[in-house]
Coordinates of C-alpha atoms in Angstrom, one line a residue:
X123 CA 41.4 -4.6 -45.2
X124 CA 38.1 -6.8 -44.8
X125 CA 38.6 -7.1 -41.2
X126 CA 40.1 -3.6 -40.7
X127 CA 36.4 -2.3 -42.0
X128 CA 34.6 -5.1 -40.1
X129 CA 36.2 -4.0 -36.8
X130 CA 35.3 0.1 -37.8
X131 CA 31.6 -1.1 -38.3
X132 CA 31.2 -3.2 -34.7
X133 CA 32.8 -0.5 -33.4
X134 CA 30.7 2.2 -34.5
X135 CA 27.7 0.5 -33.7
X136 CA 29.4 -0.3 -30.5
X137 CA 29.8 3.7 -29.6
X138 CA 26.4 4.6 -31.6
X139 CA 24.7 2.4 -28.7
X140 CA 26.9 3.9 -25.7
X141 CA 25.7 7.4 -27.0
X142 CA 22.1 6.3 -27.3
X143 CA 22.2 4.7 -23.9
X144 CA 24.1 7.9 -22.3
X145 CA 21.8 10.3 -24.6
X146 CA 18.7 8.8 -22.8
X147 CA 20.1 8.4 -19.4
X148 CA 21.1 12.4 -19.4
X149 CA 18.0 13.5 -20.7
X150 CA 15.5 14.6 -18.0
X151 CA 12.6 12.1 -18.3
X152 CA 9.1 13.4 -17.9
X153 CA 7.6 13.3 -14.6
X154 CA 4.9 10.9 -13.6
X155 CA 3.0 13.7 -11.9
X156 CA 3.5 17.5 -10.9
X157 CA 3.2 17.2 -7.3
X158 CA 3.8 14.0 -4.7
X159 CA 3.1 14.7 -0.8
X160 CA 4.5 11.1 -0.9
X161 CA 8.0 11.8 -1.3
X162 CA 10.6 13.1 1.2
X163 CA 12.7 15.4 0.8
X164 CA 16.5 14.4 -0.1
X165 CA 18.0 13.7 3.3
X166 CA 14.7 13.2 5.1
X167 CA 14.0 9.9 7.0
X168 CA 11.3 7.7 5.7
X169 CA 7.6 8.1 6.0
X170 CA 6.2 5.5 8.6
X171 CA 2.7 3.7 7.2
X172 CA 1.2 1.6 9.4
X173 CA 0.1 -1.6 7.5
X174 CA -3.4 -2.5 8.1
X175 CA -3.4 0.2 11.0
X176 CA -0.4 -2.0 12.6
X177 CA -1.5 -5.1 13.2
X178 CA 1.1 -6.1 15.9
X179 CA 0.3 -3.4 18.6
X180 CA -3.5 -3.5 18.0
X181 CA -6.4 -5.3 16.2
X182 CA -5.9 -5.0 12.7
X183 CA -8.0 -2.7 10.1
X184 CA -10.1 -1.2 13.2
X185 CA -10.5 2.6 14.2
X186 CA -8.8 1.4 17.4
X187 CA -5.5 0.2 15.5
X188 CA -5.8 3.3 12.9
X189 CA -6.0 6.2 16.5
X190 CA -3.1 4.4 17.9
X191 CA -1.1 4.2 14.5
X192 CA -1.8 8.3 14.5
X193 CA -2.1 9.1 18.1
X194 CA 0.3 7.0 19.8
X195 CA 3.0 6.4 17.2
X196 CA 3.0 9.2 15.0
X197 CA 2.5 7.4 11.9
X198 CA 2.7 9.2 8.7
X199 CA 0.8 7.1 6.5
X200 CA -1.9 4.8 7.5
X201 CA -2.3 1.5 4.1
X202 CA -5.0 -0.5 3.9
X203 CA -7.6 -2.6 1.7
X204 CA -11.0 -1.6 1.0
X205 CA -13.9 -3.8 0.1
X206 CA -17.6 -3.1 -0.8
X207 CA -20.8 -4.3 1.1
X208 CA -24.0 -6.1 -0.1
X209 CA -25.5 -2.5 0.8
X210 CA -22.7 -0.4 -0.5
X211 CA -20.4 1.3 2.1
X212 CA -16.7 0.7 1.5
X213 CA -15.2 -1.0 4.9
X214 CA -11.1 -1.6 5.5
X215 CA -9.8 -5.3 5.7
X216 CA -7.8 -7.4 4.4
X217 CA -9.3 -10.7 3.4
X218 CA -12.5 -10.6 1.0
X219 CA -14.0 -12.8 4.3
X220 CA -14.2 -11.5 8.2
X221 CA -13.9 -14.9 9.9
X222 CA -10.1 -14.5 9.9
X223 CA -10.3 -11.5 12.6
X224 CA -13.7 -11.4 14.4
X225 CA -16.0 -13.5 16.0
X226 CA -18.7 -14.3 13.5
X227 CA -18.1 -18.0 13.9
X228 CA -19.1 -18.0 17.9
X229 CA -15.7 -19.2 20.2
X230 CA -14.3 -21.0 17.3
X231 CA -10.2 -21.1 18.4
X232 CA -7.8 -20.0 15.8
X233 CA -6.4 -23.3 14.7
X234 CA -10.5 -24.2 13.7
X235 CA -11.2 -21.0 12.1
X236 CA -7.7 -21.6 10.2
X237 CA -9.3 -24.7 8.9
X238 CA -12.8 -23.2 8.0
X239 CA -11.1 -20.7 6.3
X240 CA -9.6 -23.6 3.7
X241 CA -13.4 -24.1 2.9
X242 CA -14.4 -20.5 0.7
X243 CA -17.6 -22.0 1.1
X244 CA -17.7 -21.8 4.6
X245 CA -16.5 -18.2 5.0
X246 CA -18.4 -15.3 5.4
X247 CA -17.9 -12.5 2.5
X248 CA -18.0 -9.1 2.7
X249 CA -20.1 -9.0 -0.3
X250 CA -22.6 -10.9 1.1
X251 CA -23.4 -8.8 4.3
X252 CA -24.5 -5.4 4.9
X253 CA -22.7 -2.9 7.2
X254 CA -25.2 -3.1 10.2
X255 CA -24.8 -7.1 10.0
X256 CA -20.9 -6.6 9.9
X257 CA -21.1 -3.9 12.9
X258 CA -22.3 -7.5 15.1
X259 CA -19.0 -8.3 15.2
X260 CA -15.8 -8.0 17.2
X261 CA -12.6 -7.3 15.1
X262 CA -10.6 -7.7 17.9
X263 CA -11.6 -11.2 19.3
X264 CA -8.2 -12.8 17.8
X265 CA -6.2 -10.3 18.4
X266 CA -3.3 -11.7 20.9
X267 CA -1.2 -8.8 22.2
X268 CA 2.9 -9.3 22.5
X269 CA 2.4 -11.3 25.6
X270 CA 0.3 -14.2 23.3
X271 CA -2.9 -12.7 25.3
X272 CA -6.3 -12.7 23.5
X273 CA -6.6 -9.3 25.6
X274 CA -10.0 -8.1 23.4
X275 CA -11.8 -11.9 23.2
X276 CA -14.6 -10.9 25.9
X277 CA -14.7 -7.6 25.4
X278 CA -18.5 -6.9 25.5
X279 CA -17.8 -2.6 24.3
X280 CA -16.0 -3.4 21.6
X281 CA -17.9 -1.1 19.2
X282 CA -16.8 1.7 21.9
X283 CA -13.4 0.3 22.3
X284 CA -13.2 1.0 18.3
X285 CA -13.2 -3.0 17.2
X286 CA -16.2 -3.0 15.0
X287 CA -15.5 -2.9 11.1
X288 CA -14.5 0.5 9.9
X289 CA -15.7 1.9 6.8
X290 CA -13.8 4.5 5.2
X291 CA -15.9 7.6 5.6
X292 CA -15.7 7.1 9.3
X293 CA -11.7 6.9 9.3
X294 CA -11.6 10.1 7.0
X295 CA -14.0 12.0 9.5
X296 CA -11.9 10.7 12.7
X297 CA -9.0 12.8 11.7
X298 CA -9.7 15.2 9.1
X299 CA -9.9 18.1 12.1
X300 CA -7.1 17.4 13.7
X301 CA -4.7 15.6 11.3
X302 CA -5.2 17.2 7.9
X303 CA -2.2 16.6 6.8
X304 CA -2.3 12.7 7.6
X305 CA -1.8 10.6 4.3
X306 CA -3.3 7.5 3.1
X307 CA -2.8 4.1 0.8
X308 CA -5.6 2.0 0.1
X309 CA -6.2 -0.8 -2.6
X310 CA -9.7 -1.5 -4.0
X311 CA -10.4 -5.2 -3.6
X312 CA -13.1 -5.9 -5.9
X313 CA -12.9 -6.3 -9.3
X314 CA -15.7 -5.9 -12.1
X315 CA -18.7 -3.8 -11.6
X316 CA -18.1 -3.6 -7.4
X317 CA -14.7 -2.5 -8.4
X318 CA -16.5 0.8 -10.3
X319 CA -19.0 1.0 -7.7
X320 CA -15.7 0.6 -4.7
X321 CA -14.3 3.7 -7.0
X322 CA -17.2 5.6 -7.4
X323 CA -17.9 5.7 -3.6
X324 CA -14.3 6.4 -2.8
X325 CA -14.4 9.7 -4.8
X326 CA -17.5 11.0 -3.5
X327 CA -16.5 10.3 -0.3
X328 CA -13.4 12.0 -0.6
X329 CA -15.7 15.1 -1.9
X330 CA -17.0 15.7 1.4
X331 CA -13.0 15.7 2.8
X332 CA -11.3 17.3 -0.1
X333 CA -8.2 18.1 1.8
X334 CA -7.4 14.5 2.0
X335 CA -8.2 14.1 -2.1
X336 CA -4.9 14.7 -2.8
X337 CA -2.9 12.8 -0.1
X338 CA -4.5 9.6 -0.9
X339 CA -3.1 7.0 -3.2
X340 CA -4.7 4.5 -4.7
X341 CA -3.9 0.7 -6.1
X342 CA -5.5 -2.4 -7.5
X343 CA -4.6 -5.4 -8.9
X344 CA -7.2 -5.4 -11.4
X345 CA -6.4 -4.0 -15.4
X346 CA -10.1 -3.4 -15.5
X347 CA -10.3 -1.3 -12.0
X348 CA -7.5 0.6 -13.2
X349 CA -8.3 2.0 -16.4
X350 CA -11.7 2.7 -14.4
X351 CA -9.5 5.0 -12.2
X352 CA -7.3 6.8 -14.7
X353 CA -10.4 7.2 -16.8
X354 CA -12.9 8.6 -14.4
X355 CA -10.5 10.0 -11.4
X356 CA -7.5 10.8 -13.2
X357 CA -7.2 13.3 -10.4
X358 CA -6.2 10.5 -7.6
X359 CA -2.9 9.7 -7.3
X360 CA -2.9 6.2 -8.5
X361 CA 0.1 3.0 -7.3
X362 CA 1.7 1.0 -10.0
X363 CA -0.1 -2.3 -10.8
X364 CA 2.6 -5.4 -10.5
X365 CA 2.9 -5.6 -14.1
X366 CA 3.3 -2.1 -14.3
X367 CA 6.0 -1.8 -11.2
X368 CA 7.9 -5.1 -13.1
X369 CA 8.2 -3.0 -16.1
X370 CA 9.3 0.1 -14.4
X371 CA 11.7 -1.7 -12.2
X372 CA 13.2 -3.2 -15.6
X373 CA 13.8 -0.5 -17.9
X374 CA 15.3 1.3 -14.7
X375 CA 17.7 -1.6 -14.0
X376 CA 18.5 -1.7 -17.9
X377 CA 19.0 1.9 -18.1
X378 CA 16.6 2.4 -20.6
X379 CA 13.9 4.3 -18.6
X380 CA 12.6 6.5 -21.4
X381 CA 11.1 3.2 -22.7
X382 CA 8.7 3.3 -19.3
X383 CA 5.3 5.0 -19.9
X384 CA 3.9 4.5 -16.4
X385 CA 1.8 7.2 -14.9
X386 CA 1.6 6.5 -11.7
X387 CA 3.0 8.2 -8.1
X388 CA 4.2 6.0 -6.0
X389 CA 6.3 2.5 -6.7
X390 CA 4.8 0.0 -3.7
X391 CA 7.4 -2.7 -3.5
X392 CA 9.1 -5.5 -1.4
X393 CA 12.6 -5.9 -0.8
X394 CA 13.2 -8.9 -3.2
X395 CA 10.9 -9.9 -6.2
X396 CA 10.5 -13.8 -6.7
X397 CA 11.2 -14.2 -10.2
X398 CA 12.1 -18.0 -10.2
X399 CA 15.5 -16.7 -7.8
X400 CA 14.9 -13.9 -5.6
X401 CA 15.4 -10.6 -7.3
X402 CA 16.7 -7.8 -5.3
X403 CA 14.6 -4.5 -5.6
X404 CA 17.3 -2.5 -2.8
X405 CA 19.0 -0.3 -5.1
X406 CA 19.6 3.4 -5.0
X407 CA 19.5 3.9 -8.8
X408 CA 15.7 2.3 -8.5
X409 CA 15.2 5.4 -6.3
X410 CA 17.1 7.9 -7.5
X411 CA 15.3 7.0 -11.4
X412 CA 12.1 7.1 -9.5
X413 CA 12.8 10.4 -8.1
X414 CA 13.6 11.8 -11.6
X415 CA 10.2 10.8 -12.4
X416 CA 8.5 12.0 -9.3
X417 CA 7.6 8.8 -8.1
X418 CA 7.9 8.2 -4.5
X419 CA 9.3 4.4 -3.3
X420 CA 7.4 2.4 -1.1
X421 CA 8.9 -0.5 0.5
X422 CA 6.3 -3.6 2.5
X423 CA 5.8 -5.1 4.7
X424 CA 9.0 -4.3 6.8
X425 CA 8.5 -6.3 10.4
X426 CA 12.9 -6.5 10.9
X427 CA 14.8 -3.9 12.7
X428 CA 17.9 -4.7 10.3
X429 CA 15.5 -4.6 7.1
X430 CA 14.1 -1.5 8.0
X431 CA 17.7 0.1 8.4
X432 CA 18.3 -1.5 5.2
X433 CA 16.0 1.1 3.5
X434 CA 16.9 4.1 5.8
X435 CA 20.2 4.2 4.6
X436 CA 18.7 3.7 0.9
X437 CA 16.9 6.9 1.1
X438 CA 13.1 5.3 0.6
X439 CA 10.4 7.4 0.9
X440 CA 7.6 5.0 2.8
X441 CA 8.6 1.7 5.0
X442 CA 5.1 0.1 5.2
X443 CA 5.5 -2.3 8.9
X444 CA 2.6 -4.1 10.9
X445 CA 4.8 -2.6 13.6
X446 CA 5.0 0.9 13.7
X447 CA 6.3 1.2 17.2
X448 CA 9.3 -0.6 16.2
X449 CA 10.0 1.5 13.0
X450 CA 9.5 4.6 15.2
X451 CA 12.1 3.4 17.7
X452 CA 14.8 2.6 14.9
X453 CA 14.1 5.7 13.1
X454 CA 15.1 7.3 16.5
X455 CA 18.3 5.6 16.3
X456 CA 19.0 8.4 13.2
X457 CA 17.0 11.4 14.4
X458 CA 19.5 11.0 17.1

């Protein structure tokens, strides 16, 4: 008799937690926000964002990189990082220091400025220039084409050529006549108060081009930067924070996604998630959950042909590549 009622009461907790988990798995979960230009529709191929501009076809982070990403390869998207000068304009790249891409060290080859680089006291920051000091510079001088040719290394127009450093308000000019309804992802880079200040600027800017104020996404890694964002611009679209994606991407494996509180509008992720093992993030129940929630899926930095059909055939939203050339031509492979 003991066991009989010891067996009803492990069952009925058993069936009390399938109805709880299939209660909350039925149920249609809020949505993160009321309207995405970042998803696709169902069926749709993926958005194309050229990462950094597309950094394998064209100097990286420079308006010469960001015309070809739109102009040449019909990007949808173009991603990038955004840090703030000594004087206060916001200007794309990726590294807190230029010595990486340009030639602010003289003819320094690529191997030396490597080394440099391992010295952070020897590079040169961002934060520690103005804009007319960065504009010196060549952005391209690194730059080696497909044939291994520095092709942009002498280049005495590179300002015309588009090579200098590109600030943001000149990128949102470029194609705000002629591509309105081009679409951007940027991350603010500084943290603290040039984090606010990074914010503040971004919004005013995007004042003067208000079409673009709601096709622009913004991240950061930084707690501080984004309770700045939800708090002051709670009208940008904002990208999860890792921590925030890691808990998403957990109660949505688990099934229990009514336990996620995230507000954000797009899920920015790579294909596996080190975790002590490689976790796998390739799974259609990630994006269909998402979708319930409004939240378009983002995949970087896809540089494989097979990867990138991978996440076609998953039904992603964005497929972020330094090579947008070769994302266009696979994505051919299915328009056809």
């Amino acid at each position: 008799m003991k066991k009989f009622r010891a067996l009803k009461i492990v069952g009925i907790i058993v069936l009390s937690f399938v109805l709880f988990w299939t209660v909350i798995n039925v149920i249609p979960p809020k949505k993160n926000v009321d309207s995405n230009p970042f998803i696709v529709e169902k069926g749709d191929l993926p958005m194309v964002a050229a990462h950094r501009g597309g950094g394998v076809s064209n100097p990286e982070n420079t308006m010469l990189a960001f015309r070809e990403a739109v102009k040449t390869f019909n990007v949808d998207i173009i991603e990038s990082d955004l840090y703030l000068t000594k004087d206060g304009y916001l200007v794309y790249n990726h590294d807190s220091y230029i010595d990486r891409t340009c030639n602010v060290n003289g003819n320094m080859t690529s191997d030396e400025v490597d080394e440099l680089c391992d010295d952070k006291s020897s590079r040169h920051y961002i934060s520690d220039m103005t804009l007319a000091e960065l504009e010196q510079y060549n952005f391209g001088y690194y730059f080696e084409d497909k044939s291994g040719d520095r092709i942009y290394k002498d280049a005495e127009n590179f300002a015309e050529l588009g090579l200098q450093i590109a600030t943001v308000d000149k990128l949102f000019e470029e194609f705000y006549e002629t591509d309105p309804d081009l679409l951007f992802i940027v991350e603010i880079k500084d943290e603290g108060e040039r984090g606010y200040e990074a914010c503040r600027i971004l919004y005013e800017t995007l004042e003067k081009y208000s079409v673009y104020k709601d096709r622009i996404v913004v991240g950061t890694f930084h707690d501080e930067i984004e309770i700045e964002l939800k708090a002051k611009y709670p009208s940008l679209l904002r990208g999860a924070p890792m921590g925030t994606a890691a808990k998403f991407v957990a109660t949505q494996y688990l099934g229990v996604n009514i336990f996620d509180d995230g507000d954000f509008a797009c899920l920015q992720i790579p294909m596996t998630y080190d975790v002590g093992f490689d976790l796998p993030l390739v799974a259609k129940t990630l994006v269909k959950r998402a979708h319930r929630r409004n939240i378009a899926v983002q995949y970087w930095t896809i540089n494989d042909a097979d990867d990138m059909r991978t996440l076609i055939e998953l039904g992603c939203d964005c497929i972020m590549t330094d090579d947008p050339e070769l994302l266009q031509s696979v994505l051919d492979e299915y328009r056809e």
